[in-house]
Coordinates of C-alpha atoms in Angstrom, one line a residue:
Chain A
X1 CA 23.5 4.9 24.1
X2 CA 20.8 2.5 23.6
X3 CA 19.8 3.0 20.2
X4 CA 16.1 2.2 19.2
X5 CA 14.6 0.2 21.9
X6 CA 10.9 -1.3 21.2
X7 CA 8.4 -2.8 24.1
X8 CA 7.0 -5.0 24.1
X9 CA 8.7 -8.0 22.6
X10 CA 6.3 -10.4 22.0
X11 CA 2.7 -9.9 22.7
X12 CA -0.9 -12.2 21.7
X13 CA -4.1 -10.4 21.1
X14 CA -7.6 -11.7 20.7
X15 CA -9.6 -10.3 17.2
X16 CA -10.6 -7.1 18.1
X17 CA -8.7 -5.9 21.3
X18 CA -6.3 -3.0 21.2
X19 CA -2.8 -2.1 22.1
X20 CA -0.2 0.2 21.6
X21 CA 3.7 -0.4 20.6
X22 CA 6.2 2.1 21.8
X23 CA 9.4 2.7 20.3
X24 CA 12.1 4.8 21.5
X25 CA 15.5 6.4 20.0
X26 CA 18.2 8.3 21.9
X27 CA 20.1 9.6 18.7
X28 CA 18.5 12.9 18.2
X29 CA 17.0 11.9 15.1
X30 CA 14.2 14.1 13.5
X31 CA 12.6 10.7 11.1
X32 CA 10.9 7.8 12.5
X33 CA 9.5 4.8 11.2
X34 CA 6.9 2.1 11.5
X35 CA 7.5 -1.3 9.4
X36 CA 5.7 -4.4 9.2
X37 CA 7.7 -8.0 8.0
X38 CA 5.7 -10.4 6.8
X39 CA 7.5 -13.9 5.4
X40 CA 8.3 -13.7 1.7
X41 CA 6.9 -9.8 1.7
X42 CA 10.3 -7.7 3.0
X43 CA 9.4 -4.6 5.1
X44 CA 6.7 -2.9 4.3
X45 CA 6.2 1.0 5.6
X46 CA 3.1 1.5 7.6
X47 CA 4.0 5.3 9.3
X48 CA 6.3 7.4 9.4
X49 CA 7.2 10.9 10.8
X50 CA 9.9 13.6 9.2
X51 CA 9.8 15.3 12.5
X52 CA 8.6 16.2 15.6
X53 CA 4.5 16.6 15.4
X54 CA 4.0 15.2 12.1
X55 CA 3.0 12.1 10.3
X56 CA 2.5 10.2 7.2
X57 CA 1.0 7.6 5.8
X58 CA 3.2 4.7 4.5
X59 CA 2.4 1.7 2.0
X60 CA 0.2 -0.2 4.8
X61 CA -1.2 2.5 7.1
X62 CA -5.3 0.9 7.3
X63 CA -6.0 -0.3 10.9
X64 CA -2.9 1.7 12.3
X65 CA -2.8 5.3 13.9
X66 CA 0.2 6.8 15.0
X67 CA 1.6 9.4 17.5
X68 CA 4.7 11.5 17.7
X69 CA 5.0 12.1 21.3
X70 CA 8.2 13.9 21.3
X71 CA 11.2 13.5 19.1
X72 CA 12.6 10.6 20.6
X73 CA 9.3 8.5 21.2
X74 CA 7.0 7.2 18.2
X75 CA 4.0 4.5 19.3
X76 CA 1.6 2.4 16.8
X77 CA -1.6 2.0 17.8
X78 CA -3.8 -1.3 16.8
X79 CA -7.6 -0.1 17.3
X80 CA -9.4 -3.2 16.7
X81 CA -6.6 -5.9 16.1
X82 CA -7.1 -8.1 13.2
X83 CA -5.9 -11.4 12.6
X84 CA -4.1 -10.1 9.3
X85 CA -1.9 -7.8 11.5
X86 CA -0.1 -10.8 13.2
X87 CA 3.4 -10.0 12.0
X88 CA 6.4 -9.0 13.7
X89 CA 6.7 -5.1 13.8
X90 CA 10.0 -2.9 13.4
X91 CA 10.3 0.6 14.3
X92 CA 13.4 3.1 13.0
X93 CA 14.9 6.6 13.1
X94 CA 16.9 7.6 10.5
X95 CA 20.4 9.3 10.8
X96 CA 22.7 10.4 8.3
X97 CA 23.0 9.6 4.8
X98 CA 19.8 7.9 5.1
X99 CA 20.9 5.2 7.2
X100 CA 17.7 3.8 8.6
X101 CA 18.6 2.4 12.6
X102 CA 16.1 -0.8 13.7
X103 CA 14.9 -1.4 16.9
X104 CA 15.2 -5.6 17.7
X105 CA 11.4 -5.8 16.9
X106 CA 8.0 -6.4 18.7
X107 CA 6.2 -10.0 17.7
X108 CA 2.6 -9.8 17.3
X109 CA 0.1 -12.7 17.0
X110 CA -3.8 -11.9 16.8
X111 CA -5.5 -14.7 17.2
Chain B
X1 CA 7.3 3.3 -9.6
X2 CA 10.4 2.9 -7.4
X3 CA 11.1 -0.8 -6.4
X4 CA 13.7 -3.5 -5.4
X5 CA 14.2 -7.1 -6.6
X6 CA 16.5 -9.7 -5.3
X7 CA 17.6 -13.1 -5.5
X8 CA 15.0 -15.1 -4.2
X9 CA 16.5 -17.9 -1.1
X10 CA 17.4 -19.9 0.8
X11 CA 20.9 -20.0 -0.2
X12 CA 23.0 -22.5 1.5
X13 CA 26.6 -22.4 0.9
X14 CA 29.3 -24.4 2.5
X15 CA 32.5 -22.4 4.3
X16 CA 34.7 -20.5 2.4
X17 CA 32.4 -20.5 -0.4
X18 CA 31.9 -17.4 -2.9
X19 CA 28.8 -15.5 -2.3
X20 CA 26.4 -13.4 -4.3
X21 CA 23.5 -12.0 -3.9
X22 CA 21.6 -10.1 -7.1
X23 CA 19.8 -7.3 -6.6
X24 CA 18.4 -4.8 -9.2
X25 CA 16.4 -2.0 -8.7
X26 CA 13.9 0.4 -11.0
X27 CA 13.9 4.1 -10.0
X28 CA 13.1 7.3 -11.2
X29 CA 15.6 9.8 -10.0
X30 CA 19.0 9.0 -8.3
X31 CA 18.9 6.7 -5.6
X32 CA 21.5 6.1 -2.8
X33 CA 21.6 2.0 -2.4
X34 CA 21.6 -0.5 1.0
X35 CA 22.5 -3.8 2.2
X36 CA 20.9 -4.6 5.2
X37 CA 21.1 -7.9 7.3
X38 CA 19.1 -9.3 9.9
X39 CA 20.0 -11.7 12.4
X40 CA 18.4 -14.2 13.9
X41 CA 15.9 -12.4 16.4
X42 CA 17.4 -9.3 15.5
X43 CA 16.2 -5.4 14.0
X44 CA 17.8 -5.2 10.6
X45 CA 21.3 -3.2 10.5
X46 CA 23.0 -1.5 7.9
X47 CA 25.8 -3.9 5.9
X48 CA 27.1 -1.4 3.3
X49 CA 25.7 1.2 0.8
X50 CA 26.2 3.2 -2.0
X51 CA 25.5 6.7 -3.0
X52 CA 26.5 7.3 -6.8
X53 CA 26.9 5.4 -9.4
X54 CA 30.3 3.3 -9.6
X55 CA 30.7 3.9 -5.9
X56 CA 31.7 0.3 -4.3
X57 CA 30.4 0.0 -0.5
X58 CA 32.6 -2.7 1.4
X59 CA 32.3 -3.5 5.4
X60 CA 33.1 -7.1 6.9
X61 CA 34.5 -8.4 3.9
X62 CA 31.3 -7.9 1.9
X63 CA 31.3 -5.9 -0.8
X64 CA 28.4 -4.4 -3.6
X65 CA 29.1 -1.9 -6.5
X66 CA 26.2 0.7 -7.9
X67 CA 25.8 -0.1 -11.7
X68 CA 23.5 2.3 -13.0
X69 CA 23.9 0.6 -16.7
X70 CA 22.4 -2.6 -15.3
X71 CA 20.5 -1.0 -12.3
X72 CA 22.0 -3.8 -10.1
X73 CA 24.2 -4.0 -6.7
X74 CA 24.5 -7.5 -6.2
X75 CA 26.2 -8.5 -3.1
X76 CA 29.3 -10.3 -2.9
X77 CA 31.7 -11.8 -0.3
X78 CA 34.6 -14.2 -1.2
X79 CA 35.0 -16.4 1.7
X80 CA 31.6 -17.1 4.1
X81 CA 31.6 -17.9 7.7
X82 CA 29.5 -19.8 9.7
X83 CA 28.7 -16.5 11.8
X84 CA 27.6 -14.8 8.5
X85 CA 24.2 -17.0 8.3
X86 CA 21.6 -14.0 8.4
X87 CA 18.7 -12.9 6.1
X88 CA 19.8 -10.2 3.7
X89 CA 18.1 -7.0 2.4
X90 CA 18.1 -4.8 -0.5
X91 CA 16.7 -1.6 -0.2
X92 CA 17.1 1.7 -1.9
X93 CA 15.7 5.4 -1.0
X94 CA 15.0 7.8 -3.5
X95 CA 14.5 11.3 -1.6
X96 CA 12.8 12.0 2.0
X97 CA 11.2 8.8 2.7
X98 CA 11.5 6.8 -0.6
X99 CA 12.8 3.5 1.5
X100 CA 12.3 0.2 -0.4
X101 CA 13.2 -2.8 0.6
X102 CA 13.9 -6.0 -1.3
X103 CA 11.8 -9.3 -0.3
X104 CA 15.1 -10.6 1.6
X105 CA 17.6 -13.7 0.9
X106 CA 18.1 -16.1 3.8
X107 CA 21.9 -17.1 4.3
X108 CA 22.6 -20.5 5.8
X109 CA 26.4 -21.4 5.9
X110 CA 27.4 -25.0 6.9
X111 CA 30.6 -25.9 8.2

């Protein structure tokens, strides 16, 4: 039981290339999240998904698109990376009682 | 609209010392309340929470009670560790997907 598991962990971008986060839960959850932390700003929501083949926009979603492959994987997409997206990047699934269950993180630097 | 404030950091607190951490929150309905930590290179995980009002969530010696007269549920532990040096969260959800999270409060304990 692995939890939410995240690739990759670290990763440097130039201004304008693309990439894709994955993030992965094996608890049979039905909600999944995308967060952004920034220093001094908390979490902030960029995506989410209730469930299988839908999605949401969070507080943050400009410059991000989304994808609900399946119930257990959820990727972010970065179009045309920006040097205002360097951040570190937290996915999460949601069980019971609204406990929210992080991945360890993927650390993104955009040069 | 729905949102979290806590204690601004760093704290640094010797061994043994008494903890808190303040957090109030401003919400419209009836929100269930969360402590979350983060360690060092690590997703955030769930500490303790709260459901109703008056309810006391405990785990690891840490304990936080949900005052709804004073909106708080500051975070308290009577005796710190080294091992409990972290950054801590305060986050409350309000229905499907109402998740806010508080700014965070670094933790540094000194032996």
């Amino acid at each position: 039981n692995a939890g939410v598991t995240q690739t990759p962990k670290f990763q440097v971008l130039k201004t304008g290339q693309s990439m894709t986060l994955q993030c992965a839960q094996d608890m049979n959850h039905n909600s999944m999240y995308w967060y952004r932390q920034d220093p001094g700003m908390g979490l902030r929501l960029i995506y989410y998904s209730a469930s299988e083949g839908t999605t949401d926009k969070g507080e943050v979603p400009n410059g991000y698109n989304v994808s609900r492959l399946n119930k257990r994987e959820f990727s972010l997409r970065l179009e045309s990376a920006a040097p205002s997206q360097t951040s570190v990047y937290f996915c999460a699934s949601q069980g019971l009682a609204d406990t929210q269950y992080f991945g360890p993180g993927t650390r993104l630097t955009v040069l | 609209g729905d949102s979290v404030t806590q204690m601004e950091g760093p704290v640094t607190l010797s061994e043994e010392a008494f903890l808190t951490i303040n957090c109030t929150y401003t919400a419209t309905g009836y929100p269930s309340l969360f402590w979350y930590v983060q360690y060092p290179g690590e997703g955030l995980q769930l500490l303790l929470k709260a459901t109703k009002a008056d309810d006391k969530g405990s785990n690891k010696g840490f304990e936080a009670t949900y005052r709804k007269e004073t909106t708080s549920f500051h975070l308290e532990k009577g005796s710190v560790q080294v091992s409990d040096s972290a950054v801590y969260f305060c986050a409350l959800i309000t229905g499907a997907n109402n998740l806010f999270f508080g700014t965070g409060t670094r933790l540094t304990v000194i032996p």
